[in-house]
Amino acid sequence: MCNLSKGIEDIGMAKGAMLEATKAARNLKKVGMSVEEIAKILETDVNKVEKLLASS
């Protein structure tokens, strides 16, 4: 696989992971978890969770 193809594949995988994290964060918020709890579960910081929850 050429470097360009590998890069495109990596970007696609990263985008998919971000969509899954957003979905998880929203579902956890719906069941009443705090942003701090969600950040701990997703192993990220509170600011990133807030951005995920604010994204469309």
PQR file of N, CA, C, O and H, with PARSE charges and radii, in Angstrom:
ATOM      1  N   MET A   1       0.850  -1.167   0.000 -0.4000 1.5000
ATOM      2  CA  MET A   1       0.000   0.000   0.000 -0.0000 2.0000
ATOM      3  C   MET A   1       0.897   1.231   0.000  0.5500 1.7000
ATOM      4  O   MET A   1       1.874   1.280   0.747 -0.5500 1.4000
ATOM      5  N   CYS A   2       0.584   2.218  -0.818 -0.4000 1.5000
ATOM      6  CA  CYS A   2       1.401   3.423  -0.874 -0.0000 2.0000
ATOM      7  C   CYS A   2       1.125   4.300   0.347  0.5500 1.7000
ATOM      8  O   CYS A   2       0.119   4.127   1.036 -0.5500 1.4000
ATOM      9  H   CYS A   2      -0.209   2.179  -1.426  0.4000 1.0000
ATOM     10  N   ASN A   3       2.017   5.227   0.598 -0.4000 1.5000
ATOM     11  CA  ASN A   3       1.890   6.092   1.769 -0.0000 2.0000
ATOM     12  C   ASN A   3       0.606   6.910   1.749  0.5500 1.7000
ATOM     13  O   ASN A   3      -0.016   7.110   2.793 -0.5500 1.4000
ATOM     14  H   ASN A   3       2.834   5.368   0.039  0.4000 1.0000
ATOM     15  N   LEU A   4       0.202   7.386   0.570 -0.4000 1.5000
ATOM     16  CA  LEU A   4      -1.017   8.176   0.463 -0.0000 2.0000
ATOM     17  C   LEU A   4      -2.222   7.345   0.857  0.5500 1.7000
ATOM     18  O   LEU A   4      -3.073   7.815   1.613 -0.5500 1.4000
ATOM     19  H   LEU A   4       0.708   7.223  -0.277  0.4000 1.0000
ATOM     20  N   SER A   5      -2.312   6.140   0.370 -0.4000 1.5000
ATOM     21  CA  SER A   5      -3.430   5.259   0.716 -0.0000 2.0000
ATOM     22  C   SER A   5      -3.453   4.978   2.205  0.5500 1.7000
ATOM     23  O   SER A   5      -4.517   4.964   2.824 -0.5500 1.4000
ATOM     24  H   SER A   5      -1.621   5.758  -0.244  0.4000 1.0000
ATOM     25  N   LYS A   6      -2.291   4.755   2.776 -0.4000 1.5000
ATOM     26  CA  LYS A   6      -2.191   4.498   4.218 -0.0000 2.0000
ATOM     27  C   LYS A   6      -2.669   5.709   4.995  0.5500 1.7000
ATOM     28  O   LYS A   6      -3.383   5.561   5.987 -0.5500 1.4000
ATOM     29  H   LYS A   6      -1.427   4.766   2.274  0.4000 1.0000
ATOM     30  N   GLY A   7      -2.294   6.893   4.569 -0.4000 1.5000
ATOM     31  CA  GLY A   7      -2.714   8.124   5.240 -0.0000 2.0000
ATOM     32  C   GLY A   7      -4.214   8.321   5.179  0.5500 1.7000
ATOM     33  O   GLY A   7      -4.841   8.703   6.167 -0.5500 1.4000
ATOM     34  H   GLY A   7      -1.715   7.013   3.763  0.4000 1.0000
ATOM     35  N   ILE A   8      -4.783   8.060   4.026 -0.4000 1.5000
ATOM     36  CA  ILE A   8      -6.233   8.186   3.863 -0.0000 2.0000
ATOM     37  C   ILE A   8      -6.945   7.172   4.742  0.5500 1.7000
ATOM     38  O   ILE A   8      -7.950   7.496   5.374 -0.5500 1.4000
ATOM     39  H   ILE A   8      -4.274   7.750   3.224  0.4000 1.0000
ATOM     40  N   GLU A   9      -6.438   5.963   4.787 -0.4000 1.5000
ATOM     41  CA  GLU A   9      -7.026   4.928   5.642 -0.0000 2.0000
ATOM     42  C   GLU A   9      -6.963   5.349   7.109  0.5500 1.7000
ATOM     43  O   GLU A   9      -7.940   5.189   7.840 -0.5500 1.4000
ATOM     44  H   GLU A   9      -5.622   5.701   4.273  0.4000 1.0000
ATOM     45  N   ASP A  10      -5.827   5.883   7.544 -0.4000 1.5000
ATOM     46  CA  ASP A  10      -5.659   6.330   8.926 -0.0000 2.0000
ATOM     47  C   ASP A  10      -6.645   7.442   9.272  0.5500 1.7000
ATOM     48  O   ASP A  10      -7.214   7.452  10.364 -0.5500 1.4000
ATOM     49  H   ASP A  10      -5.033   6.014   6.950  0.4000 1.0000
ATOM     50  N   ILE A  11      -6.845   8.372   8.351 -0.4000 1.5000
ATOM     51  CA  ILE A  11      -7.794   9.463   8.574 -0.0000 2.0000
ATOM     52  C   ILE A  11      -9.207   8.902   8.708  0.5500 1.7000
ATOM     53  O   ILE A  11      -9.962   9.329   9.581 -0.5500 1.4000
ATOM     54  H   ILE A  11      -6.383   8.364   7.465  0.4000 1.0000
ATOM     55  N   GLY A  12      -9.561   7.967   7.865 -0.4000 1.5000
ATOM     56  CA  GLY A  12     -10.880   7.351   7.943 -0.0000 2.0000
ATOM     57  C   GLY A  12     -11.098   6.631   9.260  0.5500 1.7000
ATOM     58  O   GLY A  12     -12.179   6.704   9.845 -0.5500 1.4000
ATOM     59  H   GLY A  12      -8.947   7.620   7.156  0.4000 1.0000
ATOM     60  N   MET A  13     -10.073   5.938   9.724 -0.4000 1.5000
ATOM     61  CA  MET A  13     -10.177   5.228  10.998 -0.0000 2.0000
ATOM     62  C   MET A  13     -10.312   6.214  12.156  0.5500 1.7000
ATOM     63  O   MET A  13     -11.093   5.984  13.079 -0.5500 1.4000
ATOM     64  H   MET A  13      -9.195   5.880   9.249  0.4000 1.0000
ATOM     65  N   ALA A  14      -9.556   7.311  12.112 -0.4000 1.5000
ATOM     66  CA  ALA A  14      -9.624   8.321  13.165 -0.0000 2.0000
ATOM     67  C   ALA A  14     -11.003   8.971  13.192  0.5500 1.7000
ATOM     68  O   ALA A  14     -11.557   9.224  14.262 -0.5500 1.4000
ATOM     69  H   ALA A  14      -8.921   7.498  11.362  0.4000 1.0000
ATOM     70  N   LYS A  15     -11.551   9.238  12.013 -0.4000 1.5000
ATOM     71  CA  LYS A  15     -12.878   9.844  11.933 -0.0000 2.0000
ATOM     72  C   LYS A  15     -13.932   8.895  12.495  0.5500 1.7000
ATOM     73  O   LYS A  15     -14.849   9.323  13.195 -0.5500 1.4000
ATOM     74  H   LYS A  15     -11.101   9.033  11.144  0.4000 1.0000
ATOM     75  N   GLY A  16     -13.799   7.618  12.189 -0.4000 1.5000
ATOM     76  CA  GLY A  16     -14.726   6.622  12.723 -0.0000 2.0000
ATOM     77  C   GLY A  16     -14.639   6.527  14.235  0.5500 1.7000
ATOM     78  O   GLY A  16     -15.658   6.407  14.914 -0.5500 1.4000
ATOM     79  H   GLY A  16     -13.054   7.271  11.620  0.4000 1.0000
ATOM     80  N   ALA A  17     -13.428   6.581  14.762 -0.4000 1.5000
ATOM     81  CA  ALA A  17     -13.237   6.539  16.214 -0.0000 2.0000
ATOM     82  C   ALA A  17     -13.863   7.768  16.875  0.5500 1.7000
ATOM     83  O   ALA A  17     -14.453   7.667  17.950 -0.5500 1.4000
ATOM     84  H   ALA A  17     -12.600   6.679  14.210  0.4000 1.0000
ATOM     85  N   MET A  18     -13.733   8.918  16.232 -0.4000 1.5000
ATOM     86  CA  MET A  18     -14.316  10.145  16.781 -0.0000 2.0000
ATOM     87  C   MET A  18     -15.836  10.065  16.784  0.5500 1.7000
ATOM     88  O   MET A  18     -16.478  10.513  17.734 -0.5500 1.4000
ATOM     89  H   MET A  18     -13.254   9.000  15.358  0.4000 1.0000
ATOM     90  N   LEU A  19     -16.412   9.504  15.740 -0.4000 1.5000
ATOM     91  CA  LEU A  19     -17.866   9.352  15.696 -0.0000 2.0000
ATOM     92  C   LEU A  19     -18.353   8.406  16.790  0.5500 1.7000
ATOM     93  O   LEU A  19     -19.387   8.654  17.410 -0.5500 1.4000
ATOM     94  H   LEU A  19     -15.891   9.140  14.968  0.4000 1.0000
ATOM     95  N   GLU A  20     -17.626   7.341  17.024 -0.4000 1.5000
ATOM     96  CA  GLU A  20     -17.985   6.396  18.086 -0.0000 2.0000
ATOM     97  C   GLU A  20     -17.860   7.041  19.460  0.5500 1.7000
ATOM     98  O   GLU A  20     -18.707   6.816  20.325 -0.5500 1.4000
ATOM     99  H   GLU A  20     -16.786   7.139  16.520  0.4000 1.0000
ATOM    100  N   ALA A  21     -16.826   7.832  19.671 -0.4000 1.5000
ATOM    101  CA  ALA A  21     -16.643   8.520  20.953 -0.0000 2.0000
ATOM    102  C   ALA A  21     -17.766   9.524  21.185  0.5500 1.7000
ATOM    103  O   ALA A  21     -18.266   9.661  22.302 -0.5500 1.4000
ATOM    104  H   ALA A  21     -16.138   8.014  18.968  0.4000 1.0000
ATOM    105  N   THR A  22     -18.159  10.221  20.128 -0.4000 1.5000
ATOM    106  CA  THR A  22     -19.261  11.179  20.233 -0.0000 2.0000
ATOM    107  C   THR A  22     -20.550  10.462  20.596  0.5500 1.7000
ATOM    108  O   THR A  22     -21.290  10.912  21.471 -0.5500 1.4000
ATOM    109  H   THR A  22     -17.753  10.110  19.221  0.4000 1.0000
ATOM    110  N   LYS A  23     -20.817   9.362  19.936 -0.4000 1.5000
ATOM    111  CA  LYS A  23     -22.020   8.573  20.213 -0.0000 2.0000
ATOM    112  C   LYS A  23     -22.012   8.075  21.653  0.5500 1.7000
ATOM    113  O   LYS A  23     -23.028   8.153  22.343 -0.5500 1.4000
ATOM    114  H   LYS A  23     -20.216   8.996  19.225  0.4000 1.0000
ATOM    115  N   ALA A  24     -20.885   7.571  22.103 -0.4000 1.5000
ATOM    116  CA  ALA A  24     -20.772   7.071  23.474 -0.0000 2.0000
ATOM    117  C   ALA A  24     -20.998   8.200  24.478  0.5500 1.7000
ATOM    118  O   ALA A  24     -21.733   8.031  25.450 -0.5500 1.4000
ATOM    119  H   ALA A  24     -20.059   7.507  21.542  0.4000 1.0000
ATOM    120  N   ALA A  25     -20.372   9.343  24.245 -0.4000 1.5000
ATOM    121  CA  ALA A  25     -20.513  10.477  25.154 -0.0000 2.0000
ATOM    122  C   ALA A  25     -21.966  10.922  25.251  0.5500 1.7000
ATOM    123  O   ALA A  25     -22.466  11.182  26.345 -0.5500 1.4000
ATOM    124  H   ALA A  25     -19.774   9.481  23.455  0.4000 1.0000
ATOM    125  N   ARG A  26     -22.633  11.011  24.128 -0.4000 1.5000
ATOM    126  CA  ARG A  26     -24.041  11.429  24.129 -0.0000 2.0000
ATOM    127  C   ARG A  26     -24.922  10.421  24.859  0.5500 1.7000
ATOM    128  O   ARG A  26     -25.807  10.808  25.621 -0.5500 1.4000
ATOM    129  H   ARG A  26     -22.227  10.800  23.239  0.4000 1.0000
ATOM    130  N   ASN A  27     -24.687   9.142  24.634 -0.4000 1.5000
ATOM    131  CA  ASN A  27     -25.482   8.120  25.312 -0.0000 2.0000
ATOM    132  C   ASN A  27     -25.245   8.130  26.815  0.5500 1.7000
ATOM    133  O   ASN A  27     -26.185   7.966  27.593 -0.5500 1.4000
ATOM    134  H   ASN A  27     -23.967   8.827  24.015  0.4000 1.0000
ATOM    135  N   LEU A  28     -24.007   8.319  27.225 -0.4000 1.5000
ATOM    136  CA  LEU A  28     -23.706   8.369  28.653 -0.0000 2.0000
ATOM    137  C   LEU A  28     -24.332   9.605  29.296  0.5500 1.7000
ATOM    138  O   LEU A  28     -24.810   9.537  30.429 -0.5500 1.4000
ATOM    139  H   LEU A  28     -23.243   8.452  26.593  0.4000 1.0000
ATOM    140  N   LYS A  29     -24.332  10.719  28.591 -0.4000 1.5000
ATOM    141  CA  LYS A  29     -24.960  11.941  29.101 -0.0000 2.0000
ATOM    142  C   LYS A  29     -26.463  11.747  29.239  0.5500 1.7000
ATOM    143  O   LYS A  29     -27.066  12.231  30.196 -0.5500 1.4000
ATOM    144  H   LYS A  29     -23.944  10.774  27.671  0.4000 1.0000
ATOM    145  N   LYS A  30     -27.073  11.039  28.286 -0.4000 1.5000
ATOM    146  CA  LYS A  30     -28.516  10.789  28.321 -0.0000 2.0000
ATOM    147  C   LYS A  30     -28.937   9.996  29.554  0.5500 1.7000
ATOM    148  O   LYS A  30     -30.037  10.186  30.074 -0.5500 1.4000
ATOM    149  H   LYS A  30     -26.583  10.646  27.508  0.4000 1.0000
ATOM    150  N   VAL A  31     -28.059   9.105  30.022 -0.4000 1.5000
ATOM    151  CA  VAL A  31     -28.405   8.301  31.197 -0.0000 2.0000
ATOM    152  C   VAL A  31     -28.016   9.001  32.498  0.5500 1.7000
ATOM    153  O   VAL A  31     -28.121   8.421  33.579 -0.5500 1.4000
ATOM    154  H   VAL A  31     -27.166   8.950  29.599  0.4000 1.0000
ATOM    155  N   GLY A  32     -27.568  10.249  32.384 -0.4000 1.5000
ATOM    156  CA  GLY A  32     -27.355  11.054  33.565 -0.0000 2.0000
ATOM    157  C   GLY A  32     -25.938  11.172  34.073  0.5500 1.7000
ATOM    158  O   GLY A  32     -25.722  11.704  35.162 -0.5500 1.4000
ATOM    159  H   GLY A  32     -27.482  10.720  31.506  0.4000 1.0000
ATOM    160  N   MET A  33     -24.971  10.695  33.324 -0.4000 1.5000
ATOM    161  CA  MET A  33     -23.585  10.818  33.770 -0.0000 2.0000
ATOM    162  C   MET A  33     -23.090  12.246  33.598  0.5500 1.7000
ATOM    163  O   MET A  33     -23.500  12.958  32.680 -0.5500 1.4000
ATOM    164  H   MET A  33     -25.146  10.263  32.440  0.4000 1.0000
ATOM    165  N   SER A  34     -22.207  12.647  34.493 -0.4000 1.5000
ATOM    166  CA  SER A  34     -21.607  13.976  34.399 -0.0000 2.0000
ATOM    167  C   SER A  34     -20.509  13.960  33.334  0.5500 1.7000
ATOM    168  O   SER A  34     -20.030  12.904  32.922 -0.5500 1.4000
ATOM    169  H   SER A  34     -21.874  12.069  35.238  0.4000 1.0000
ATOM    170  N   VAL A  35     -20.133  15.146  32.909 -0.4000 1.5000
ATOM    171  CA  VAL A  35     -19.062  15.274  31.923 -0.0000 2.0000
ATOM    172  C   VAL A  35     -17.766  14.694  32.490  0.5500 1.7000
ATOM    173  O   VAL A  35     -16.989  14.072  31.767 -0.5500 1.4000
ATOM    174  H   VAL A  35     -20.522  16.004  33.244  0.4000 1.0000
ATOM    175  N   GLU A  36     -17.542  14.900  33.775 -0.4000 1.5000
ATOM    176  CA  GLU A  36     -16.346  14.372  34.420 -0.0000 2.0000
ATOM    177  C   GLU A  36     -16.319  12.843  34.392  0.5500 1.7000
ATOM    178  O   GLU A  36     -15.279  12.240  34.129 -0.5500 1.4000
ATOM    179  H   GLU A  36     -18.174  15.406  34.363  0.4000 1.0000
ATOM    180  N   GLU A  37     -17.470  12.220  34.666 -0.4000 1.5000
ATOM    181  CA  GLU A  37     -17.555  10.757  34.628 -0.0000 2.0000
ATOM    182  C   GLU A  37     -17.325  10.229  33.213  0.5500 1.7000
ATOM    183  O   GLU A  37     -16.629   9.233  33.013 -0.5500 1.4000
ATOM    184  H   GLU A  37     -18.316  12.710  34.880  0.4000 1.0000
ATOM    185  N   ILE A  38     -17.919  10.908  32.240 -0.4000 1.5000
ATOM    186  CA  ILE A  38     -17.758  10.502  30.844 -0.0000 2.0000
ATOM    187  C   ILE A  38     -16.288  10.601  30.438  0.5500 1.7000
ATOM    188  O   ILE A  38     -15.761   9.706  29.777 -0.5500 1.4000
ATOM    189  H   ILE A  38     -18.484  11.717  32.402  0.4000 1.0000
ATOM    190  N   ALA A  39     -15.637  11.676  30.831 -0.4000 1.5000
ATOM    191  CA  ALA A  39     -14.215  11.859  30.505 -0.0000 2.0000
ATOM    192  C   ALA A  39     -13.389  10.720  31.094  0.5500 1.7000
ATOM    193  O   ALA A  39     -12.469  10.218  30.449 -0.5500 1.4000
ATOM    194  H   ALA A  39     -16.065  12.402  31.368  0.4000 1.0000
ATOM    195  N   LYS A  40     -13.712  10.321  32.297 -0.4000 1.5000
ATOM    196  CA  LYS A  40     -12.977   9.234  32.939 -0.0000 2.0000
ATOM    197  C   LYS A  40     -13.178   7.923  32.180  0.5500 1.7000
ATOM    198  O   LYS A  40     -12.222   7.182  31.957 -0.5500 1.4000
ATOM    199  H   LYS A  40     -14.459  10.729  32.821  0.4000 1.0000
ATOM    200  N   ILE A  41     -14.409   7.640  31.786 -0.4000 1.5000
ATOM    201  CA  ILE A  41     -14.710   6.406  31.056 -0.0000 2.0000
ATOM    202  C   ILE A  41     -14.035   6.401  29.689  0.5500 1.7000
ATOM    203  O   ILE A  41     -13.481   5.382  29.276 -0.5500 1.4000
ATOM    204  H   ILE A  41     -15.186   8.242  31.968  0.4000 1.0000
ATOM    205  N   LEU A  42     -14.077   7.526  28.987 -0.4000 1.5000
ATOM    206  CA  LEU A  42     -13.486   7.614  27.652 -0.0000 2.0000
ATOM    207  C   LEU A  42     -11.981   7.857  27.695  0.5500 1.7000
ATOM    208  O   LEU A  42     -11.322   7.925  26.658 -0.5500 1.4000
ATOM    209  H   LEU A  42     -14.528   8.354  29.322  0.4000 1.0000
ATOM    210  N   GLU A  43     -11.450   7.986  28.899 -0.4000 1.5000
ATOM    211  CA  GLU A  43     -10.015   8.217  29.101 -0.0000 2.0000
ATOM    212  C   GLU A  43      -9.523   9.441  28.331  0.5500 1.7000
ATOM    213  O   GLU A  43      -8.550   9.382  27.580 -0.5500 1.4000
ATOM    214  H   GLU A  43     -11.985   7.930  29.742  0.4000 1.0000
ATOM    215  N   THR A  44     -10.229  10.548  28.542 -0.4000 1.5000
ATOM    216  CA  THR A  44      -9.875  11.817  27.914 -0.0000 2.0000
ATOM    217  C   THR A  44     -10.147  12.933  28.908  0.5500 1.7000
ATOM    218  O   THR A  44     -10.549  12.675  30.042 -0.5500 1.4000
ATOM    219  H   THR A  44     -11.020  10.596  29.152  0.4000 1.0000
ATOM    220  N   ASP A  45      -9.929  14.175  28.484 -0.4000 1.5000
ATOM    221  CA  ASP A  45     -10.171  15.267  29.418 -0.0000 2.0000
ATOM    222  C   ASP A  45     -11.565  15.861  29.226  0.5500 1.7000
ATOM    223  O   ASP A  45     -12.221  15.633  28.210 -0.5500 1.4000
ATOM    224  H   ASP A  45      -9.602  14.384  27.563  0.4000 1.0000
ATOM    225  N   VAL A  46     -11.996  16.619  30.219 -0.4000 1.5000
ATOM    226  CA  VAL A  46     -13.338  17.194  30.244 -0.0000 2.0000
ATOM    227  C   VAL A  46     -13.580  18.097  29.041  0.5500 1.7000
ATOM    228  O   VAL A  46     -14.671  18.085  28.472 -0.5500 1.4000
ATOM    229  H   VAL A  46     -11.463  16.803  31.045  0.4000 1.0000
ATOM    230  N   ASN A  47     -12.582  18.876  28.649 -0.4000 1.5000
ATOM    231  CA  ASN A  47     -12.751  19.789  27.505 -0.0000 2.0000
ATOM    232  C   ASN A  47     -13.083  19.030  26.231  0.5500 1.7000
ATOM    233  O   ASN A  47     -13.927  19.472  25.452 -0.5500 1.4000
ATOM    234  H   ASN A  47     -11.695  18.886  29.111  0.4000 1.0000
ATOM    235  N   LYS A  48     -12.430  17.891  26.007 -0.4000 1.5000
ATOM    236  CA  LYS A  48     -12.706  17.101  24.807 -0.0000 2.0000
ATOM    237  C   LYS A  48     -14.121  16.529  24.840  0.5500 1.7000
ATOM    238  O   LYS A  48     -14.797  16.481  23.813 -0.5500 1.4000
ATOM    239  H   LYS A  48     -11.745  17.532  26.639  0.4000 1.0000
ATOM    240  N   VAL A  49     -14.563  16.102  26.006 -0.4000 1.5000
ATOM    241  CA  VAL A  49     -15.936  15.575  26.130 -0.0000 2.0000
ATOM    242  C   VAL A  49     -16.939  16.680  25.848  0.5500 1.7000
ATOM    243  O   VAL A  49     -17.926  16.462  25.145 -0.5500 1.4000
ATOM    244  H   VAL A  49     -14.013  16.141  26.841  0.4000 1.0000
ATOM    245  N   GLU A  50     -16.693  17.859  26.390 -0.4000 1.5000
ATOM    246  CA  GLU A  50     -17.601  18.989  26.142 -0.0000 2.0000
ATOM    247  C   GLU A  50     -17.669  19.298  24.651  0.5500 1.7000
ATOM    248  O   GLU A  50     -18.745  19.599  24.133 -0.5500 1.4000
ATOM    249  H   GLU A  50     -15.892  18.036  26.961  0.4000 1.0000
ATOM    250  N   LYS A  51     -16.540  19.227  23.956 -0.4000 1.5000
ATOM    251  CA  LYS A  51     -16.523  19.459  22.503 -0.0000 2.0000
ATOM    252  C   LYS A  51     -17.303  18.370  21.768  0.5500 1.7000
ATOM    253  O   LYS A  51     -18.038  18.656  20.823 -0.5500 1.4000
ATOM    254  H   LYS A  51     -15.666  18.982  24.376  0.4000 1.0000
ATOM    255  N   LEU A  52     -17.137  17.105  22.215 -0.4000 1.5000
ATOM    256  CA  LEU A  52     -17.879  16.018  21.583 -0.0000 2.0000
ATOM    257  C   LEU A  52     -19.379  16.212  21.741  0.5500 1.7000
ATOM    258  O   LEU A  52     -20.146  16.014  20.799 -0.5500 1.4000
ATOM    259  H   LEU A  52     -16.540  16.873  22.983  0.4000 1.0000
ATOM    260  N   LEU A  53     -19.789  16.603  22.947 -0.4000 1.5000
ATOM    261  CA  LEU A  53     -21.202  16.782  23.213 -0.0000 2.0000
ATOM    262  C   LEU A  53     -21.776  17.989  22.459  0.5500 1.7000
ATOM    263  O   LEU A  53     -22.962  18.003  22.127 -0.5500 1.4000
ATOM    264  H   LEU A  53     -19.167  16.763  23.712  0.4000 1.0000
ATOM    265  N   ALA A  54     -20.952  18.987  22.193 -0.4000 1.5000
ATOM    266  CA  ALA A  54     -21.406  20.186  21.484 -0.0000 2.0000
ATOM    267  C   ALA A  54     -21.425  19.995  19.972  0.5500 1.7000
ATOM    268  O   ALA A  54     -22.101  20.735  19.258 -0.5500 1.4000
ATOM    269  H   ALA A  54     -19.990  18.976  22.463  0.4000 1.0000
ATOM    270  N   SER A  55     -20.672  18.988  19.479 -0.4000 1.5000
ATOM    271  CA  SER A  55     -20.615  18.794  18.024 -0.0000 2.0000
ATOM    272  C   SER A  55     -21.941  18.263  17.491  0.5500 1.7000
ATOM    273  O   SER A  55     -22.723  17.646  18.213 -0.5500 1.4000
ATOM    274  H   SER A  55     -20.123  18.387  20.059  0.4000 1.0000
ATOM    275  N   SER A  56     -22.162  18.516  16.239 -0.4000 1.5000
ATOM    276  CA  SER A  56     -23.445  18.105  15.649 -0.0000 2.0000
ATOM    277  C   SER A  56     -23.461  16.675  15.210  0.5500 1.7000
ATOM    278  O   SER A  56     -24.474  16.198  14.699 -0.5500 1.4000
ATOM    279  H   SER A  56     -21.526  19.018  15.652  0.4000 1.0000
TER
END
